[in-house]
Coordinates of N, CA and C in Angstrom, one line a residue:
A1 N 0.8 -1.2 0.0 CA 0.0 0.0 0.0 C 0.9 1.3 0.0
E2 N 2.0 1.2 0.7 CA 2.9 2.3 0.7 C 3.5 2.6 -0.6
S3 N 3.9 1.6 -1.4 CA 4.5 1.8 -2.7 C 3.5 2.5 -3.6
V4 N 2.2 2.1 -3.6 CA 1.2 2.7 -4.4 C 1.0 4.1 -4.0
F5 N 1.0 4.4 -2.7 CA 0.9 5.8 -2.2 C 2.1 6.6 -2.7
A6 N 3.3 6.0 -2.6 CA 4.5 6.8 -3.0 C 4.5 7.0 -4.5
A7 N 4.0 6.1 -5.3 CA 4.0 6.3 -6.7 C 3.0 7.3 -7.1
E8 N 1.8 7.3 -6.4 CA 0.8 8.4 -6.7 C 1.3 9.7 -6.3
K9 N 2.0 9.8 -5.1 CA 2.6 11.1 -4.7 C 3.6 11.6 -5.7
K10 N 4.4 10.7 -6.2 CA 5.4 11.0 -7.2 C 4.8 11.6 -8.5
K11 N 3.7 10.9 -8.9 CA 3.0 11.4 -10.1 C 2.4 12.8 -9.9
Q12 N 1.9 13.0 -8.7 CA 1.3 14.3 -8.4 C 2.4 15.4 -8.4
A13 N 3.6 15.1 -7.8 CA 4.7 16.0 -7.7 C 5.2 16.3 -9.1
A14 N 5.2 15.3 -10.0 CA 5.7 15.5 -11.4 C 4.7 16.4 -12.1
K15 N 3.4 16.2 -11.9 CA 2.3 17.0 -12.6 C 2.4 18.4 -12.1
L16 N 2.6 18.6 -10.8 CA 2.8 20.0 -10.2 C 4.0 20.7 -10.8
K17 N 5.1 19.9 -11.0 CA 6.3 20.5 -11.5 C 6.1 20.9 -13.0
K18 N 5.4 20.1 -13.8 CA 5.1 20.5 -15.1 C 4.2 21.7 -15.2
E19 N 3.2 21.8 -14.3 CA 2.4 23.0 -14.3 C 3.2 24.3 -13.9
Q20 N 4.1 24.1 -12.9 CA 4.9 25.3 -12.5 C 5.9 25.7 -13.7
L21 N 6.4 24.7 -14.4 CA 7.3 24.9 -15.5 C 6.6 25.6 -16.6
A22 N 5.3 25.2 -16.9 CA 4.5 25.9 -17.9 C 4.2 27.3 -17.5
Q23 N 4.0 27.6 -16.2 CA 3.7 29.0 -15.8 C 5.0 29.8 -15.9
Q24 N 6.2 29.2 -15.6 CA 7.4 29.9 -15.8 C 7.7 30.2 -17.2
V25 N 7.4 29.3 -18.2 CA 7.6 29.6 -19.6 C 6.7 30.7 -20.0
Q26 N 5.4 30.8 -19.5 CA 4.5 31.9 -19.9 C 5.0 33.2 -19.3
L27 N 5.6 33.2 -18.1 CA 6.1 34.4 -17.5 C 7.4 34.9 -18.1
G28 N 8.1 34.0 -18.8 CA 9.4 34.4 -19.4 C 10.6 34.1 -18.5
V29 N 10.3 33.4 -17.4 CA 11.4 33.0 -16.5 C 12.3 31.9 -17.2
V30 N 11.6 31.0 -17.9 CA 12.3 29.9 -18.6 C 12.3 30.4 -20.1
I31 N 13.6 30.3 -20.6 CA 13.8 30.9 -22.0 C 14.6 29.9 -22.8
S32 N 14.7 30.2 -24.1 CA 15.5 29.4 -25.0 C 16.9 29.9 -25.1
P33 N 17.8 29.0 -25.6 CA 19.2 29.4 -25.6 C 19.5 30.6 -26.6
D34 N 18.7 30.7 -27.7 CA 19.0 31.8 -28.7 C 18.6 33.1 -28.1
I35 N 17.5 33.2 -27.3 CA 17.2 34.4 -26.7 C 18.2 34.9 -25.7
A36 N 18.7 33.9 -25.0 CA 19.7 34.2 -23.9 C 21.0 34.7 -24.5
A37 N 21.4 34.2 -25.7 CA 22.7 34.6 -26.3 C 22.6 36.0 -26.6
K38 N 21.5 36.5 -27.0 CA 21.4 38.0 -27.4 C 21.5 38.9 -26.2
D39 N 20.9 38.4 -25.0 CA 20.8 39.2 -23.8 C 22.0 39.0 -22.9
G40 N 22.9 38.2 -23.2 CA 24.1 37.9 -22.3 C 23.7 37.3 -21.0
I41 N 22.8 36.3 -21.1 CA 22.3 35.6 -19.9 C 22.9 34.2 -19.9
I42 N 23.4 33.7 -18.7 CA 23.9 32.4 -18.5 C 22.7 31.5 -18.3
L43 N 22.7 30.3 -18.9 CA 21.6 29.4 -18.8 C 22.0 28.2 -18.0
K44 N 21.0 27.7 -17.2 CA 21.1 26.4 -16.5 C 20.0 25.5 -17.0
E45 N 20.4 24.3 -17.3 CA 19.4 23.4 -17.9 C 18.4 22.9 -16.7
I46 N 17.1 22.9 -17.0 CA 16.2 22.4 -16.0 C 16.0 20.9 -16.2
D47 N 16.1 20.2 -15.1 CA 16.0 18.7 -15.1 C 14.6 18.3 -14.8
S48 N 14.0 17.6 -15.7 CA 12.7 17.1 -15.5 C 12.7 15.6 -15.2
E49 N 12.3 15.3 -14.0 CA 12.4 13.9 -13.5 C 11.0 13.2 -13.6
D50 N 10.1 13.7 -14.4 CA 8.8 13.0 -14.5 C 8.8 11.9 -15.4
D51 N 9.7 11.8 -16.3 CA 9.8 10.6 -17.3 C 10.9 9.7 -16.9
G52 N 10.9 9.2 -15.7 CA 11.9 8.2 -15.3 C 13.3 8.8 -15.1
G53 N 13.4 10.1 -14.9 CA 14.7 10.8 -14.6 C 15.3 11.3 -15.9
E54 N 14.7 11.1 -17.1 CA 15.3 11.6 -18.3 C 15.1 13.2 -18.3
S55 N 16.1 13.8 -18.9 CA 16.0 15.3 -19.0 C 15.4 15.7 -20.3
D56 N 14.5 16.7 -20.3 CA 13.9 17.2 -21.5 C 15.0 17.8 -22.4
G57 N 16.0 18.5 -21.9 CA 17.1 19.0 -22.6 C 16.9 20.3 -23.4
H58 N 15.6 20.8 -23.4 CA 15.4 22.0 -24.2 C 14.8 23.2 -23.4
L59 N 14.6 23.0 -22.1 CA 14.2 24.1 -21.2 C 15.3 24.5 -20.3
Y60 N 15.4 25.8 -20.3 CA 16.5 26.4 -19.5 C 16.0 27.5 -18.6
T61 N 16.6 27.7 -17.5 CA 16.3 28.9 -16.6 C 17.4 29.9 -16.7
Q62 N 17.1 31.1 -16.5 CA 18.1 32.2 -16.7 C 18.7 32.6 -15.4
T63 N 20.0 33.0 -15.6 CA 20.8 33.5 -14.5 C 21.6 34.7 -15.1
K64 N 21.5 35.9 -14.5 CA 22.2 37.0 -15.1 C 23.7 36.8 -14.7
K65 N 24.6 37.3 -15.6 CA 26.0 37.3 -15.4 C 26.3 38.3 -14.2
K66 N 27.2 38.0 -13.3 CA 27.5 38.8 -12.2 C 28.6 39.7 -12.5
S67 N 28.5 40.9 -12.1 CA 29.7 41.9 -12.3 C 30.7 41.6 -11.2
L68 N 31.8 42.2 -11.3 CA 32.9 42.1 -10.3 C 32.4 42.7 -9.0
K69 N 31.7 43.8 -9.1 CA 31.2 44.5 -7.9 C 30.2 43.6 -7.1
E70 N 29.3 42.9 -7.8 CA 28.4 42.0 -7.2 C 29.1 40.8 -6.5
I71 N 30.1 40.3 -7.2 CA 30.9 39.2 -6.7 C 31.6 39.6 -5.4
D72 N 32.2 40.9 -5.4 CA 32.9 41.4 -4.2 C 31.9 41.6 -3.1
E73 N 30.7 42.1 -3.4 CA 29.7 42.3 -2.3 C 29.2 41.0 -1.7
E74 N 29.1 40.0 -2.5 CA 28.7 38.6 -2.0 C 29.8 38.1 -1.1
A75 N 31.1 38.3 -1.5 CA 32.2 37.9 -0.7 C 32.3 38.6 0.7
V76 N 32.0 39.9 0.7 CA 32.0 40.7 1.9 C 30.9 40.2 2.8
K77 N 29.7 39.9 2.2 CA 28.6 39.4 3.0 C 28.8 38.1 3.6
A78 N 29.6 37.2 2.9 CA 29.9 35.9 3.4 C 31.0 35.9 4.5
T79 N 31.7 37.0 4.6 CA 32.8 37.0 5.6 C 32.2 37.3 7.0
P80 N 32.6 36.4 8.0 CA 32.0 36.6 9.3 C 32.7 37.8 10.0
V81 N 31.9 38.5 10.8 CA 32.5 39.7 11.5 C 32.6 39.4 12.9
P82 N 33.8 39.5 13.5 CA 34.0 39.3 14.9 C 33.5 40.5 15.7
Y83 N 32.3 40.5 16.2 CA 31.7 41.7 16.9 C 32.5 42.1 18.1
L84 N 33.0 41.1 18.9 CA 33.7 41.5 20.1 C 35.0 42.2 19.7
R85 N 35.6 41.9 18.6 CA 36.8 42.6 18.2 C 36.4 44.1 17.8
V86 N 35.3 44.2 17.2 CA 34.9 45.6 16.8 C 34.5 46.4 18.0
L87 N 33.9 45.8 19.0 CA 33.6 46.5 20.2 C 34.9 46.8 21.0
G88 N 35.9 46.0 20.9 CA 37.2 46.3 21.5 C 37.8 47.5 20.9
L89 N 37.6 47.7 19.6 CA 38.1 48.9 19.0 C 37.4 50.2 19.4
C90 N 36.3 50.1 20.1 CA 35.5 51.2 20.6 C 35.9 51.6 22.0
K91 N 37.0 51.1 22.6 CA 37.3 51.3 24.0 C 37.3 52.8 24.3
G92 N 37.9 53.6 23.5 CA 38.1 55.1 23.8 C 36.8 55.8 23.6
D93 N 35.8 55.2 23.0 CA 34.6 56.0 22.7 C 33.4 55.4 23.4
R94 N 33.6 54.7 24.5 CA 32.5 54.1 25.3 C 31.7 55.2 25.9
W95 N 32.3 56.3 26.2 CA 31.5 57.5 26.8 C 30.5 58.0 25.8
A96 N 30.9 58.0 24.6 CA 30.0 58.5 23.5 C 28.8 57.5 23.3
I97 N 29.2 56.2 23.3 CA 28.1 55.2 23.2 C 27.2 55.2 24.4
A98 N 27.7 55.4 25.6 CA 26.8 55.5 26.8 C 25.9 56.7 26.7
L99 N 26.4 57.9 26.3 CA 25.6 59.1 26.1 C 24.5 58.9 25.1
A100 N 24.9 58.2 23.9 CA 23.9 58.0 22.9 C 22.8 57.0 23.3
C101 N 23.2 56.0 24.2 CA 22.2 55.1 24.7 C 21.2 55.8 25.6
F102 N 21.7 56.7 26.4 CA 20.8 57.5 27.3 C 19.9 58.4 26.4
G103 N 20.5 58.9 25.3 CA 19.6 59.6 24.4 C 18.6 58.8 23.7
C104 N 18.9 57.5 23.4 CA 17.9 56.6 22.8 C 16.8 56.3 23.8
L105 N 17.2 56.1 25.1 CA 16.2 55.8 26.1 C 15.3 57.0 26.3
G106 N 15.8 58.2 26.4 CA 15.0 59.4 26.5 C 14.1 59.7 25.3
A107 N 14.7 59.5 24.1 CA 13.9 59.7 22.9 C 12.7 58.7 22.8
G108 N 12.9 57.5 23.3 CA 11.9 56.5 23.3 C 10.8 56.8 24.3
L109 N 11.2 57.5 25.4 CA 10.2 57.9 26.4 C 9.4 59.2 26.1
V110 N 9.9 59.9 25.1 CA 9.3 61.2 24.8 C 7.8 61.1 24.3
N111 N 7.6 60.2 23.4 CA 6.2 60.0 22.9 C 5.2 59.5 23.9
P112 N 5.5 58.6 24.8 CA 4.6 58.2 25.9 C 4.4 59.4 26.8
A113 N 5.4 60.2 27.1 CA 5.3 61.3 28.0 C 4.4 62.4 27.4
Y114 N 4.6 62.6 26.1 CA 3.7 63.5 25.3 C 2.2 63.1 25.4
A115 N 2.0 61.8 25.3 CA 0.6 61.2 25.3 C 0.0 61.4 26.7
I116 N 0.8 61.2 27.8 CA 0.3 61.4 29.1 C 0.0 62.9 29.4
V117 N 0.9 63.8 29.0 CA 0.6 65.2 29.2 C -0.6 65.6 28.4
F118 N -0.8 65.1 27.2 CA -1.9 65.5 26.3 C -3.2 65.0 27.0
A119 N -3.2 63.8 27.6 CA -4.4 63.2 28.3 C -4.7 64.1 29.5
Y120 N -3.7 64.6 30.2 CA -4.1 65.5 31.3 C -4.6 66.8 30.9
I121 N -4.1 67.4 29.8 CA -4.7 68.6 29.4 C -6.1 68.5 28.8
L122 N -6.4 67.3 28.2 CA -7.8 67.1 27.8 C -8.7 66.9 29.0
E123 N -8.1 66.3 30.1 CA -8.9 66.2 31.3 C -9.2 67.5 31.9
V124 N -8.3 68.4 31.8 CA -8.5 69.8 32.4 C -9.6 70.5 31.5
F125 N -9.5 70.3 30.2 CA -10.6 71.0 29.4 C -11.9 70.4 29.6
A126 N -12.0 69.1 30.0 CA -13.2 68.4 30.3 C -13.8 68.9 31.6
E127 N -12.9 69.3 32.6 CA -13.4 69.8 33.9 C -13.8 71.3 33.8
F128 N -13.5 71.9 32.7 CA -13.8 73.3 32.5 C -15.3 73.6 32.6
E129 N -16.1 72.7 32.2 CA -17.5 72.9 32.2 C -18.1 73.0 33.6
T130 N -17.4 72.4 34.6 CA -17.9 72.4 36.0 C -17.3 73.5 36.7
D131 N -16.0 73.8 36.5 CA -15.2 74.8 37.3 C -14.5 75.7 36.3
K132 N -14.9 77.0 36.2 CA -14.3 77.9 35.3 C -13.0 78.4 35.7
S133 N -12.6 78.3 36.9 CA -11.3 78.8 37.4 C -10.2 77.8 37.2
I134 N -10.5 76.6 36.7 CA -9.5 75.6 36.5 C -8.6 76.0 35.3
I135 N -9.0 76.8 34.4 CA -8.2 77.2 33.3 C -7.0 78.1 33.8
D136 N -7.3 78.9 34.8 CA -6.2 79.7 35.4 C -5.2 78.9 36.2
N137 N -5.7 77.8 36.8 CA -4.9 77.1 37.7 C -4.1 76.0 37.0
K138 N -4.7 75.1 36.2 CA -4.0 73.9 35.7 C -3.5 74.0 34.3
V139 N -4.1 74.9 33.5 CA -3.6 75.0 32.1 C -2.2 75.4 32.0
P140 N -1.7 76.5 32.7 CA -0.3 76.9 32.6 C 0.6 75.7 33.0
L141 N 0.2 74.9 34.0 CA 1.1 73.8 34.5 C 1.3 72.8 33.3
W142 N 0.2 72.4 32.7 CA 0.3 71.4 31.7 C 0.9 71.9 30.4
C143 N 0.7 73.2 30.1 CA 1.4 73.8 28.9 C 2.9 73.9 29.1
S144 N 3.3 74.1 30.4 CA 4.7 74.1 30.7 C 5.2 72.7 30.6
M145 N 4.4 71.7 30.9 CA 4.9 70.3 30.8 C 5.1 69.9 29.3
F146 N 4.3 70.5 28.4 CA 4.5 70.3 27.0 C 5.9 70.9 26.6
F147 N 6.2 72.0 27.2 CA 7.5 72.6 26.9 C 8.6 71.8 27.5
V148 N 8.5 71.2 28.7 CA 9.5 70.4 29.3 C 9.7 69.1 28.4
V149 N 8.6 68.5 27.9 CA 8.8 67.3 27.1 C 9.5 67.7 25.8
A150 N 9.2 68.9 25.2 CA 9.9 69.3 24.0 C 11.4 69.5 24.3
V151 N 11.8 70.1 25.4 CA 13.2 70.3 25.7 C 13.9 69.0 25.9
V152 N 13.2 68.0 26.6 CA 13.8 66.7 26.8 C 14.0 66.0 25.4
A153 N 13.1 66.2 24.5 CA 13.2 65.6 23.2 C 14.4 66.2 22.4
L154 N 14.5 67.5 22.6 CA 15.7 68.2 21.9 C 17.0 67.7 22.5
I155 N 17.1 67.6 23.8 CA 18.4 67.1 24.4 C 18.6 65.6 24.0
C156 N 17.6 64.8 24.0 CA 17.8 63.4 23.7 C 18.2 63.2 22.2
N157 N 17.6 64.0 21.3 CA 17.9 63.9 19.9 C 19.4 64.4 19.7
F158 N 19.8 65.4 20.5 CA 21.2 65.8 20.4 C 22.1 64.7 20.8
L159 N 21.8 64.0 21.9 CA 22.6 62.9 22.4 C 22.7 61.8 21.4
L160 N 21.8 61.6 20.6 CA 21.8 60.5 19.6 C 23.0 60.7 18.6
A161 N 23.4 62.0 18.5 CA 24.5 62.3 17.5 C 25.8 61.7 18.0
F162 N 25.9 61.3 19.3 CA 27.2 60.7 19.8 C 27.4 59.3 19.2
F163 N 26.3 58.6 18.6 CA 26.5 57.4 17.9 C 27.4 57.7 16.6
A164 N 27.1 58.8 16.0 CA 27.9 59.2 14.8 C 29.4 59.4 15.2
V165 N 29.6 60.1 16.4 CA 31.0 60.3 16.8 C 31.7 59.0 17.0
A166 N 31.1 58.1 17.7 CA 31.7 56.8 17.9 C 31.9 56.0 16.6
G167 N 30.9 56.1 15.7 CA 31.0 55.4 14.4 C 32.1 56.0 13.6
E168 N 32.3 57.3 13.6 CA 33.4 57.9 12.8 C 34.7 57.5 13.3
N169 N 34.9 57.5 14.6 CA 36.2 57.1 15.2 C 36.5 55.6 15.0
L170 N 35.4 54.8 15.0 CA 35.6 53.4 14.8 C 36.0 53.2 13.3
T171 N 35.4 53.9 12.4 CA 35.7 53.8 11.0 C 37.2 54.2 10.7
L172 N 37.6 55.3 11.4 CA 38.9 55.8 11.3 C 39.9 54.7 11.7
K173 N 39.6 54.1 12.9 CA 40.5 53.1 13.4 C 40.6 51.9 12.5
I174 N 39.5 51.4 11.9 CA 39.5 50.3 11.0 C 40.2 50.6 9.7
R175 N 40.0 51.8 9.2 CA 40.7 52.2 8.0 C 42.2 52.3 8.2
R176 N 42.6 52.8 9.3 CA 44.0 53.0 9.7 C 44.6 51.6 9.8
A177 N 44.0 50.6 10.5 CA 44.5 49.3 10.6 C 44.6 48.6 9.3
L178 N 43.6 48.8 8.4 CA 43.6 48.2 7.1 C 44.8 48.8 6.3
F179 N 45.0 50.1 6.4 CA 46.1 50.7 5.6 C 47.4 50.2 6.1
Y180 N 47.6 50.1 7.4 CA 48.9 49.5 7.9 C 49.1 48.1 7.6
S181 N 48.0 47.3 7.5 CA 48.2 45.9 7.1 C 48.5 45.8 5.6
M182 N 48.1 46.8 4.8 CA 48.5 46.7 3.4 C 50.0 47.1 3.2
L183 N 50.5 48.0 4.1 CA 51.9 48.3 4.0 C 52.8 47.2 4.5

């Protein structure tokens, strides 16, 4: 029973593969060798295993030729980066990274703080219907809190610039090390 099931499953897979191949031919993903020669495309033969493993031999899939720049970019992406070594190069700039992290923390807290202050000022305006003197008492307080939140946002966004300082110094150190290794 299992062999019948496996044979049926194989037939269904072959049928699905033929359908997908027909869709690819319609979409232009699978092309002929003469079209590829004109466009400078490298061809890979598609293996069709639905007829007992025999290859059709006339269907190809396209692969664009890679430029030297693309090959270099792939090699760089494939190279593992020792992150602890990179962090070790940042020893002199840890103060800048710490300041930038505090800036990130503050910048992340600014929007919730703004929402809280906004909710309180809306509450004050809702209480205005019952007590007319509340405008003179609470509105200046919450308006000044808007100003405080804005100043905190300004300071925190300024502190974020210290990531750039640390990054520039790290880049300088890496370039200098690379230059000395070439010499």
